PDB file of C-alpha atoms in Angstrom:
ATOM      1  CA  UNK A   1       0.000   0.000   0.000  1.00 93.00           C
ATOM      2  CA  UNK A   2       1.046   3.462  -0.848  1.00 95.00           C
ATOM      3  CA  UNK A   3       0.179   6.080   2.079  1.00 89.00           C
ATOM      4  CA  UNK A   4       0.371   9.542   0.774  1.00 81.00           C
ATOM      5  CA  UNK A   5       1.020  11.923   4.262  1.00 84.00           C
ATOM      6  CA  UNK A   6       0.196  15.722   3.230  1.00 79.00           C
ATOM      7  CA  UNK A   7       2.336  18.766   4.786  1.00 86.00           C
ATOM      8  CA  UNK A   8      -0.282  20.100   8.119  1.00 87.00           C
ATOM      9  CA  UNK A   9      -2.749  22.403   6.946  1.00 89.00           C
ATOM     10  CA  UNK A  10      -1.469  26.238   8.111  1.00 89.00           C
ATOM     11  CA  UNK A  11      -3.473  29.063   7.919  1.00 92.00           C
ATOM     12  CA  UNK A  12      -2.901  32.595   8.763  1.00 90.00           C
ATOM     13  CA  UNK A  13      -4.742  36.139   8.720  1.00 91.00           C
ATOM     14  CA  UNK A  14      -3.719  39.128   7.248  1.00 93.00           C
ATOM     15  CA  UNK A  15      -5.462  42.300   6.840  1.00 96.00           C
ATOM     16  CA  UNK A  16      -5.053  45.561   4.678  1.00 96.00           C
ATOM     17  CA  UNK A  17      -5.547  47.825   7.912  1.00 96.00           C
ATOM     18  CA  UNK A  18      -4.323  47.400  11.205  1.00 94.00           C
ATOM     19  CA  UNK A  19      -5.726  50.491  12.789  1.00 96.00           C
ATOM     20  CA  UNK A  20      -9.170  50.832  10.818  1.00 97.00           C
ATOM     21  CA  UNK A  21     -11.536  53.679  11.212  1.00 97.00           C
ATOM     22  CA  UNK A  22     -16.079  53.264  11.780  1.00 97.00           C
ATOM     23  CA  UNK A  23     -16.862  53.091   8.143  1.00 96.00           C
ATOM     24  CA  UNK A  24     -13.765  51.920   6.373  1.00 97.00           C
ATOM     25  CA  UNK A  25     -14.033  48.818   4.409  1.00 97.00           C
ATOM     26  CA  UNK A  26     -10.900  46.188   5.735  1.00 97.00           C
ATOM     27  CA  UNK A  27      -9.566  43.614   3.330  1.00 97.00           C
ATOM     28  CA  UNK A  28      -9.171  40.778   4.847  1.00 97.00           C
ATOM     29  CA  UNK A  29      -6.424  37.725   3.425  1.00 96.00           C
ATOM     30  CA  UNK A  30      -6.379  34.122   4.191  1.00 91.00           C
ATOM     31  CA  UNK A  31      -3.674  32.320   3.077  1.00 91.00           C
ATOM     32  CA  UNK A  32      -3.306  28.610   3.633  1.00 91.00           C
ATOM     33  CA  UNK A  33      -0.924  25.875   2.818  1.00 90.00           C
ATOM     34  CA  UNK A  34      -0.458  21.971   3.155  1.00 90.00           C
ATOM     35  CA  UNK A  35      -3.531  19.978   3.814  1.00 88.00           C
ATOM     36  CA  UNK A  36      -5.305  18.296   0.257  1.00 87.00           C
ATOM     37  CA  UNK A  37      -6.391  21.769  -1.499  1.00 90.00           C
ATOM     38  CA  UNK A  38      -8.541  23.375  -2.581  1.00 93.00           C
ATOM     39  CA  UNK A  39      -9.606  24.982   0.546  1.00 94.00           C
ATOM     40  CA  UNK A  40     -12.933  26.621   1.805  1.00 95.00           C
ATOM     41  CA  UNK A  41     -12.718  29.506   4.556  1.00 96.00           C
ATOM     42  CA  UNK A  42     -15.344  30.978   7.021  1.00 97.00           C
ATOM     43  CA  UNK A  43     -14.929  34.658   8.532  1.00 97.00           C
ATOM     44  CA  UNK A  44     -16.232  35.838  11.667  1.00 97.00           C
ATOM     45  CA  UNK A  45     -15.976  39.350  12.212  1.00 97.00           C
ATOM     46  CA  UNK A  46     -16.743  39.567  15.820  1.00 97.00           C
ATOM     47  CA  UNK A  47     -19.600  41.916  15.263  1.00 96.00           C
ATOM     48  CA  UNK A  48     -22.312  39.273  14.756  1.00 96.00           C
ATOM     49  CA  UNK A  49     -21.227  39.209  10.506  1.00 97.00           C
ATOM     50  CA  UNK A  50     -19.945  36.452   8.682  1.00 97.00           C
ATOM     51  CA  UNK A  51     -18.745  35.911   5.345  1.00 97.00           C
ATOM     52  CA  UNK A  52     -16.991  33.214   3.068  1.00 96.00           C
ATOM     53  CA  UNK A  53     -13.742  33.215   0.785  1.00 95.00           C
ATOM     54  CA  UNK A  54      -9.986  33.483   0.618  1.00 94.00           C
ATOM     55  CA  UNK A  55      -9.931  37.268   0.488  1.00 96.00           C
ATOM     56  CA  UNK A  56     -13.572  39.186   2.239  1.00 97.00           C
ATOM     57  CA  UNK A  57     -14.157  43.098   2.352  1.00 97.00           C
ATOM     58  CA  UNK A  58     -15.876  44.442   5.837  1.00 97.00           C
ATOM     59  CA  UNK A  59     -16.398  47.256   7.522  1.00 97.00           C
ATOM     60  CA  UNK A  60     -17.530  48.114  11.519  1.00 97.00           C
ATOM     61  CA  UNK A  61     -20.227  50.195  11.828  1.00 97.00           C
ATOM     62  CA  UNK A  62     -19.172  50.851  15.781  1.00 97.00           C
ATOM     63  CA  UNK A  63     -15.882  50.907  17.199  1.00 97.00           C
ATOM     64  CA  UNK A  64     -14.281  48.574  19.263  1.00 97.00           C
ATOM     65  CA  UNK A  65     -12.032  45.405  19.696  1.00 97.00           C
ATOM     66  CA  UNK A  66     -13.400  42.700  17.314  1.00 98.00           C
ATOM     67  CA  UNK A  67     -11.730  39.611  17.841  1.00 97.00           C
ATOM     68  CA  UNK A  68     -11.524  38.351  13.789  1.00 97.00           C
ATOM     69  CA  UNK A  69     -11.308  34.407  13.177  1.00 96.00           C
ATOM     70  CA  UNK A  70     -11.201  32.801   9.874  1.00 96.00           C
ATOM     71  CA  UNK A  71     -11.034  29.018   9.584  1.00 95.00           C
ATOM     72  CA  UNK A  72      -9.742  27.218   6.694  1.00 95.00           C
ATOM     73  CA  UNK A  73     -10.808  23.660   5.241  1.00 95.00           C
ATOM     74  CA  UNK A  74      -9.044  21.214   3.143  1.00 93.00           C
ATOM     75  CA  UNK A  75     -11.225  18.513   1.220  1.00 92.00           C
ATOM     76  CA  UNK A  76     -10.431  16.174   4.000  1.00 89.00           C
ATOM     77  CA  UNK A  77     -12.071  18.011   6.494  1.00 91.00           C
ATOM     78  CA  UNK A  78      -8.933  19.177   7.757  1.00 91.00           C
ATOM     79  CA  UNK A  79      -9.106  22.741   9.672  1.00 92.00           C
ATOM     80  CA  UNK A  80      -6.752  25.271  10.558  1.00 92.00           C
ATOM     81  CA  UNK A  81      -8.276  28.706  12.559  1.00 94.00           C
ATOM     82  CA  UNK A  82      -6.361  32.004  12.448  1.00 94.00           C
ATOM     83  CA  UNK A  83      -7.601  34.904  14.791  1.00 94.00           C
ATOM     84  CA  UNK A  84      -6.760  38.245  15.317  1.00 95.00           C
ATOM     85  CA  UNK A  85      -8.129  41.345  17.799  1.00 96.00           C
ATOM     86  CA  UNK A  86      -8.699  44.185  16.149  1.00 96.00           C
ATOM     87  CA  UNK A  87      -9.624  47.794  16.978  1.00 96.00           C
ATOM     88  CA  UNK A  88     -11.742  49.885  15.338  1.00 97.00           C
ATOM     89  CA  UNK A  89     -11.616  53.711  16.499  1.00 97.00           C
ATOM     90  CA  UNK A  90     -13.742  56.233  15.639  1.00 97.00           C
ATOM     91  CA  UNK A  91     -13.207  58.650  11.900  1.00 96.00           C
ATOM     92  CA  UNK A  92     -10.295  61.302  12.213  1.00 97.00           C
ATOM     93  CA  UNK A  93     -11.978  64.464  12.997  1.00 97.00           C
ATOM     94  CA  UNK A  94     -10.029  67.832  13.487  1.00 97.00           C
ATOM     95  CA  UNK A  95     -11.138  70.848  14.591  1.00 97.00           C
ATOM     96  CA  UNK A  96     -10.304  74.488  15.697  1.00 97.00           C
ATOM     97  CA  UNK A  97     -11.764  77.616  17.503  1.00 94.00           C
ATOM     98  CA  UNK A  98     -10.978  80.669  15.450  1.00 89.00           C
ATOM     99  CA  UNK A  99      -9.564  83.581  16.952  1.00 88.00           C
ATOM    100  CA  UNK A 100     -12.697  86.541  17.639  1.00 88.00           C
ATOM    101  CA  UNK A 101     -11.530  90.106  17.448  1.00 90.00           C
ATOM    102  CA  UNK A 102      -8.043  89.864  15.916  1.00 92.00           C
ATOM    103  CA  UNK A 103      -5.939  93.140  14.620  1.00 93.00           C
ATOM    104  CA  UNK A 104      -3.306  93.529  12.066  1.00 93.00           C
ATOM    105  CA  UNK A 105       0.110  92.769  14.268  1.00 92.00           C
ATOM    106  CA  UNK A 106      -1.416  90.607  17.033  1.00 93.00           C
ATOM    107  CA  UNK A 107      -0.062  87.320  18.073  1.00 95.00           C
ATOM    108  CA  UNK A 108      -2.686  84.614  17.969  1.00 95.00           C
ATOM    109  CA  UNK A 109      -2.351  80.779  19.232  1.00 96.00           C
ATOM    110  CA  UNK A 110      -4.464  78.046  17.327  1.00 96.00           C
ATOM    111  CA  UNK A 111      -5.328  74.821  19.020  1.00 97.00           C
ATOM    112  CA  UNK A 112      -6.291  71.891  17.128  1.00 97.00           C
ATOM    113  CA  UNK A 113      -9.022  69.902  18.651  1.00 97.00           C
ATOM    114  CA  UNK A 114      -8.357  66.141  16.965  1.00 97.00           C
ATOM    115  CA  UNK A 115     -10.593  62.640  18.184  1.00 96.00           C
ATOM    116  CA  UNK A 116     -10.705  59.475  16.345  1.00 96.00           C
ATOM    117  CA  UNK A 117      -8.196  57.783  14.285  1.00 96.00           C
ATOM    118  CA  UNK A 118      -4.838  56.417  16.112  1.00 96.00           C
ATOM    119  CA  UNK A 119      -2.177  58.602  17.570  1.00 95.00           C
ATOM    120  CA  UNK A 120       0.415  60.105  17.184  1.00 97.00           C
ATOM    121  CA  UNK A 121      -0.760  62.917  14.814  1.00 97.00           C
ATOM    122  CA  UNK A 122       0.674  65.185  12.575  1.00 97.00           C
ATOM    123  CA  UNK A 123      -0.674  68.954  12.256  1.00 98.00           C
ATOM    124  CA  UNK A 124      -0.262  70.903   9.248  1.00 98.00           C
ATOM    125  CA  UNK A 125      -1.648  74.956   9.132  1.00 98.00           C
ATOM    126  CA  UNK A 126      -1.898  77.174   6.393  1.00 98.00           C
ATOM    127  CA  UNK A 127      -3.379  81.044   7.495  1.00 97.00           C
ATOM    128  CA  UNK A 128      -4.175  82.327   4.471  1.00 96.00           C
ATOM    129  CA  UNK A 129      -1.404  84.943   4.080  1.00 96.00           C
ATOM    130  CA  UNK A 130       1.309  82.545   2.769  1.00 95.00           C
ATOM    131  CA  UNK A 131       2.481  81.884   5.780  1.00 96.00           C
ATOM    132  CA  UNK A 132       2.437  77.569   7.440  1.00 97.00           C
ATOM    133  CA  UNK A 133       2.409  75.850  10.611  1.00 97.00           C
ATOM    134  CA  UNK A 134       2.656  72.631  12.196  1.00 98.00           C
ATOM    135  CA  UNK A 135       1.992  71.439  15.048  1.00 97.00           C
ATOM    136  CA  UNK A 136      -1.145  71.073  17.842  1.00 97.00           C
ATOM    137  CA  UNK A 137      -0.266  74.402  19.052  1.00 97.00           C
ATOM    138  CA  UNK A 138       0.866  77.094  16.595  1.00 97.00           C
ATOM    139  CA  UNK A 139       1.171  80.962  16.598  1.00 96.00           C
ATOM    140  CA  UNK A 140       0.963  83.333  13.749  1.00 97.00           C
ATOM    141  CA  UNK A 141       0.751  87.077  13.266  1.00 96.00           C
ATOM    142  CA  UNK A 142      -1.098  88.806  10.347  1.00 95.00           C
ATOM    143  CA  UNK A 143       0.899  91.834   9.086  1.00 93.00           C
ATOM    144  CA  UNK A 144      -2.075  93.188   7.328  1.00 93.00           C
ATOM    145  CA  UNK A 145      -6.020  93.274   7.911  1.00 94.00           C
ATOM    146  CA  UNK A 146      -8.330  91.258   5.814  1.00 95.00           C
ATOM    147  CA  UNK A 147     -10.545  88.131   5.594  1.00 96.00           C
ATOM    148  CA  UNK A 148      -8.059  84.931   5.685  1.00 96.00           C
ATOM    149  CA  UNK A 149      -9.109  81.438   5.225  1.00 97.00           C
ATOM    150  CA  UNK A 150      -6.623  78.893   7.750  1.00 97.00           C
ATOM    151  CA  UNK A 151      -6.731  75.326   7.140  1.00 98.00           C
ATOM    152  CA  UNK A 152      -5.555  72.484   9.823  1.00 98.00           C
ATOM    153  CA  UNK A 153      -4.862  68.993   7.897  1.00 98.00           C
ATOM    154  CA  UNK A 154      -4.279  66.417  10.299  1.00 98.00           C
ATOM    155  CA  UNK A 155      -3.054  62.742   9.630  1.00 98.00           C
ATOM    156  CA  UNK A 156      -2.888  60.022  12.281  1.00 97.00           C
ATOM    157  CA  UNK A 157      -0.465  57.367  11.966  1.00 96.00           C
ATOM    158  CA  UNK A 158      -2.589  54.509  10.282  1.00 95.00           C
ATOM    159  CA  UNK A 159      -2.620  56.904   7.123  1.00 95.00           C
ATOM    160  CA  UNK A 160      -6.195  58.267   7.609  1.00 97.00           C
ATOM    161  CA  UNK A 161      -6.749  62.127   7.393  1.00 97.00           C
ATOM    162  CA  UNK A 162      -9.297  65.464   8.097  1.00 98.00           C
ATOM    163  CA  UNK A 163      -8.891  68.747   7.261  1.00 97.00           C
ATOM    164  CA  UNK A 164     -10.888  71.781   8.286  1.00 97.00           C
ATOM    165  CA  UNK A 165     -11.412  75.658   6.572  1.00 97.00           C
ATOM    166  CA  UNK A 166     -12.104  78.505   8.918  1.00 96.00           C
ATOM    167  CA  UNK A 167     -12.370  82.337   7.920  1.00 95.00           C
ATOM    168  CA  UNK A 168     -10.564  84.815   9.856  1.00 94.00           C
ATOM    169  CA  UNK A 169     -11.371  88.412   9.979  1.00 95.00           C
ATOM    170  CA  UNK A 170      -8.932  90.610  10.076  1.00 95.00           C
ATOM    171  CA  UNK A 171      -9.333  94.137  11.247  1.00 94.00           C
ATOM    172  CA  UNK A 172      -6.509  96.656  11.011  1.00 91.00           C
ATOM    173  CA  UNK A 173      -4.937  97.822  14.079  1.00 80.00           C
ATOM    174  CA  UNK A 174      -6.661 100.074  16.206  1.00 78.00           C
ATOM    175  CA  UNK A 175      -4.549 103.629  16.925  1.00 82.00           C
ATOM    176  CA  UNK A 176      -5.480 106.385  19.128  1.00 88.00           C
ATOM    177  CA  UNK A 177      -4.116 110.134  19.293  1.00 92.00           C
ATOM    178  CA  UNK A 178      -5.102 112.740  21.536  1.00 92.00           C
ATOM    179  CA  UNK A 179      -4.189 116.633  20.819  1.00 92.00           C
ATOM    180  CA  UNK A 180      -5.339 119.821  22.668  1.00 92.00           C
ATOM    181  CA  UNK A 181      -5.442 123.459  21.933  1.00 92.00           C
ATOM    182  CA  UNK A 182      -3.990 125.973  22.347  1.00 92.00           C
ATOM    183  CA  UNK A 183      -0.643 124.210  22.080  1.00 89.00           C
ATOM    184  CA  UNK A 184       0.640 126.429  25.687  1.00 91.00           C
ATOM    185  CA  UNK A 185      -2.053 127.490  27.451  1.00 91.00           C
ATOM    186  CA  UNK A 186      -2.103 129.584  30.749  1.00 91.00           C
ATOM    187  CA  UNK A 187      -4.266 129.019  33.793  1.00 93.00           C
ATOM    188  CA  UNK A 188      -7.826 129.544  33.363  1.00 91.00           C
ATOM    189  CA  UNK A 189      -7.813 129.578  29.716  1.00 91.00           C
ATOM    190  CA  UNK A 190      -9.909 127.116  28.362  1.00 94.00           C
ATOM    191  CA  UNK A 191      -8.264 123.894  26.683  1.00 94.00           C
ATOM    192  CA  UNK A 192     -10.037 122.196  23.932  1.00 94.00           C
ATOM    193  CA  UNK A 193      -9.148 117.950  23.615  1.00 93.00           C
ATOM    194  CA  UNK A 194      -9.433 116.525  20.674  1.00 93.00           C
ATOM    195  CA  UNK A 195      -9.257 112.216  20.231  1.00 92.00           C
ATOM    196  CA  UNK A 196      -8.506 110.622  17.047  1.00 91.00           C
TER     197      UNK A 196
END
């Protein structure tokens, strides 16, 4: 008698993110080897959804830790599982507060405001005037009045980004001059201020 011993069936799970977003639709890879091929495989998300096939597409609708498992078959009935936690966070938001009475010349300090996504971040400003920024916390000073459009781009570290567009006014800086009349006056004469 000939006995013909296959190679143990091995699975394994790959994915196409590691640090996915609510929304975002995962690939999901399951390559196997040794057994008697061809091979059937069975997902399980960990969010109540299944699916079958080598290579699936799904996305969370929540975020979380989902603990993946895919199971591979040969045509013996042989099975191999893979598994894999992974966590979903919520979509990269960024935000900012702009600045409320601002003058030509002043120094004003923007603070991004960033949830979701997986840190660390990277910050990226543009004010409008030409002149760029990055960081969480940046300064900037407008030489000139006007209405300025600043934009914050943020990426997190899994590749997913937000940006945000906020108008600025503006206003030119505010002077004040006082004179008076007559330019040497004696007691008792009367003095006449004048405020500019």
């Amino acid at each position: 008698n000939v006995v013909t011993v296959s190679p143990a069936l091995g699975t394994a799970l790959t994915v196409s993110q590691e640090h996915p977003v609510v929304g975002e639709q995962v690939r999901f890879f399951a390559p196997a080897s040794g057994g008697s091929p061809p091979y059937t495989f069975t997902w399980q998300f960990g969010d109540g959804l299944n699916a079958t096939g080598a290579v699936v597409d799904h996305a969370y609708a929540i975020d979380g830790s989902f603990d993946v498992t895919m199971t591979a078959t040969d045509v013996s009935g042989r099975r191999g599982v893979a598994d894999l936690i992974l966590v979903v966070t919520l979509r990269l938001t960024a935000d900012f507060s702009p600045p409320q009475n601002v003058s030509a010349g002043d120094r004003i300090v923007f603070v991004a405001v960033v949830e979701g996504g997986t840190e660390p971040y990277s910050y990226t400003w543009a004010f409008g005037d030409g002149g760029i920024a990055v960081g969480a916390i940046v300064d900037h000073v407008y030489s000139a009045a006007g209405n300025f459009t600043v934009s914050l781009a943020v990426s997190d570290s899994a590749n997913h980004t937000a940006a945000i567009l906020k108008s600025i006014p503006v206003a030119t800086h505010l002077s004040a001059e006082a004179t008076f009349a007559p330019s040497r006056p004696l007691v008792g004469d009367p003095i006449t201020f004048s405020g500019n």
